[in-house]
C-alpha positions as a Markdown table, in Angstrom:
| # | Residue | x | y | z |
|---|---|---|---|---|
| 1 | Met | -9.2 | -27.9 | 34.2 |
| 2 | Gln | -12.0 | -27.8 | 31.7 |
| 3 | Pro | -13.1 | -24.2 | 32.3 |
| 4 | Leu | -9.5 | -23.1 | 32.0 |
| 5 | Ser | -9.1 | -24.9 | 28.7 |
| 6 | Gln | -12.3 | -23.2 | 27.4 |
| 7 | Asp | -11.0 | -19.8 | 28.5 |
| 8 | Val | -7.7 | -20.4 | 26.7 |
| 9 | Ile | -9.5 | -21.6 | 23.6 |
| 10 | Glu | -11.6 | -18.4 | 23.6 |
| 11 | Leu | -8.6 | -16.2 | 24.1 |
| 12 | Val | -6.8 | -17.9 | 21.2 |
| 13 | Arg | -9.9 | -17.4 | 19.0 |
| 14 | Glu | -10.1 | -13.8 | 19.9 |
| 15 | Asp | -6.4 | -13.3 | 19.1 |
| 16 | Ile | -6.8 | -15.1 | 15.8 |
| 17 | Asp | -9.8 | -12.9 | 14.9 |
| 18 | Gln | -7.8 | -9.8 | 15.7 |
| 19 | Val | -4.8 | -10.9 | 13.6 |
| 20 | Lys | -7.2 | -11.7 | 10.7 |
| 21 | Ala | -8.6 | -8.1 | 10.9 |
| 22 | Glu | -5.1 | -6.7 | 10.9 |
| 23 | Leu | -4.0 | -8.7 | 7.9 |
| 24 | Val | -7.1 | -7.7 | 6.0 |
| 25 | Ala | -6.3 | -4.1 | 6.7 |
| 26 | Ala | -2.7 | -4.6 | 5.5 |
| 27 | Val | -3.9 | -6.2 | 2.3 |
| 28 | Ser | -6.3 | -3.4 | 1.7 |
| 29 | Glu | -3.5 | -0.9 | 2.1 |
| 30 | Gly | -1.4 | -2.8 | -0.4 |
| 31 | Arg | -4.3 | -2.7 | -2.9 |
| 32 | Arg | -4.6 | 1.0 | -2.5 |
| 33 | Gly | -0.9 | 1.4 | -3.2 |
| 34 | Ser | -1.1 | -0.8 | -6.3 |
| 35 | Ala | -4.2 | 1.0 | -7.5 |
| 36 | Ala | -2.4 | 4.3 | -7.2 |
| 37 | Leu | 0.6 | 3.0 | -9.2 |
| 38 | Gly | -1.8 | 1.7 | -11.9 |
| 39 | Ala | -3.7 | 5.0 | -11.9 |
| 40 | Gly | -0.5 | 6.9 | -12.3 |
| 41 | Gly | 0.4 | 4.8 | -15.3 |
| 42 | Val | -3.0 | 5.1 | -16.9 |
| 43 | Leu | -3.2 | 8.8 | -16.4 |
| 44 | Gly | 0.3 | 9.3 | -17.7 |
| 45 | Val | -0.6 | 7.4 | -20.9 |
| 46 | Leu | -3.9 | 9.3 | -21.3 |
| 47 | Ala | -2.2 | 12.6 | -20.8 |
| 48 | Leu | 0.3 | 11.8 | -23.4 |
| 49 | Leu | -2.3 | 10.6 | -25.9 |
| 50 | Thr | -4.7 | 13.5 | -25.5 |
| 51 | Ala | -2.4 | 16.4 | -24.9 |
| 52 | Gln | 0.9 | 15.6 | -26.6 |
| 53 | Glu | 0.2 | 16.8 | -30.1 |
| 54 | Ser | -1.7 | 20.0 | -29.3 |
| 55 | Ala | 0.9 | 21.0 | -26.6 |
| 56 | Val | 3.8 | 20.4 | -29.0 |
| 57 | Arg | 2.1 | 22.5 | -31.7 |
| 58 | Ala | 1.2 | 25.3 | -29.4 |
| 59 | Leu | 4.6 | 25.5 | -27.7 |
| 60 | Glu | 6.6 | 25.2 | -31.0 |
| 61 | Arg | 5.2 | 28.7 | -31.8 |
| 62 | Val | 7.2 | 30.0 | -28.9 |
| 63 | Trp | 10.1 | 27.7 | -28.4 |
| 64 | Pro | 12.3 | 25.5 | -30.6 |
| 65 | Ala | 11.1 | 21.9 | -31.0 |
| 66 | Pro | 13.9 | 20.4 | -28.7 |
| 67 | Arg | 13.0 | 22.7 | -25.8 |
| 68 | Val | 9.3 | 21.8 | -26.2 |
| 69 | Thr | 10.1 | 18.1 | -26.1 |
| 70 | Gly | 12.2 | 18.5 | -23.0 |
| 71 | Ala | 9.6 | 20.6 | -21.2 |
| 72 | Leu | 6.8 | 18.1 | -21.9 |
| 73 | Ala | 9.0 | 15.2 | -20.9 |
| 74 | Ala | 9.8 | 16.9 | -17.6 |
| 75 | Ala | 6.2 | 17.6 | -16.9 |
| 76 | Tyr | 5.2 | 14.0 | -17.5 |
| 77 | Gly | 8.1 | 12.8 | -15.5 |
| 78 | Ile | 7.1 | 14.9 | -12.5 |
| 79 | Gly | 3.6 | 13.4 | -12.6 |
| 80 | Ala | 4.9 | 9.9 | -12.9 |
| 81 | Val | 7.3 | 10.3 | -10.0 |
| 82 | Ala | 4.5 | 11.8 | -7.8 |
| 83 | Phe | 2.2 | 8.8 | -8.4 |
| 84 | Ala | 5.1 | 6.3 | -8.0 |
| 85 | Gly | 6.1 | 7.9 | -4.7 |
| 86 | Tyr | 2.6 | 7.8 | -3.4 |
| 87 | Gly | 2.2 | 4.2 | -4.4 |
| 88 | Tyr | 5.5 | 3.2 | -2.9 |
| 89 | Glu | 4.6 | 4.8 | 0.4 |
| 90 | Arg | 1.2 | 3.0 | 0.5 |
| 91 | Leu | 3.0 | -0.3 | -0.2 |
| 92 | Arg | 5.6 | 0.4 | 2.4 |
| 93 | Arg | 2.8 | 1.1 | 5.0 |
| 94 | Ala | 1.1 | -2.2 | 4.0 |
| 95 | Arg | 4.4 | -4.1 | 4.5 |
| 96 | Ala | 4.8 | -2.5 | 7.9 |
| 97 | Ala | 1.3 | -3.3 | 8.9 |
| 98 | Ser | 1.8 | -6.9 | 7.8 |
| 99 | Arg | 4.9 | -7.2 | 9.9 |
| 100 | Glu | 3.2 | -5.7 | 12.9 |
| 101 | Ala | 0.2 | -8.1 | 12.6 |
| 102 | Leu | 2.6 | -11.0 | 12.3 |
| 103 | Ala | 4.6 | -9.9 | 15.4 |
| 104 | Gly | 1.3 | -9.5 | 17.3 |
| 105 | Ser | 0.2 | -12.9 | 16.3 |
| 106 | Leu | 3.5 | -14.5 | 17.4 |
| 107 | Asp | 3.3 | -12.6 | 20.7 |
| 108 | Ala | -0.2 | -13.9 | 21.3 |
| 109 | Val | 0.7 | -17.5 | 20.5 |
| 110 | Lys | 3.8 | -17.2 | 22.8 |
| 111 | Glu | 1.6 | -15.8 | 25.6 |
| 112 | Val | -0.9 | -18.6 | 25.3 |
| 113 | Ala | 1.9 | -21.2 | 25.2 |
| 114 | Asp | 3.5 | -19.6 | 28.3 |
| 115 | Glu | 0.1 | -19.7 | 30.0 |
| 116 | Leu | -0.4 | -23.3 | 29.1 |
| 117 | Ala | 3.1 | -24.2 | 30.3 |
| 118 | His | 2.5 | -22.8 | 33.8 |
């Protein structure tokens, strides 16, 4: 009985180590998604601060002021949507990886419990 118990304990430890690694990977994916969302926001603000005035002045030579404002707003909006979409996708993948890791962990615990029961 003792060798069997040691084998079961070792299997449980290996499964726990695997689940830990999967959870770390999921957290890392979430961090990347959050960083991308933050980067999108920072870059959006920097773009507005550094280019807004010169772009407005240059474009007002060609277009009326309302058209210039609309064009710049559309350009900034497209950039913001692109980063938000990228960040959302990264966070979605992280959630899926977390669910998968949890399901694997639960399956491993169930298998061990079944083995111990028989």
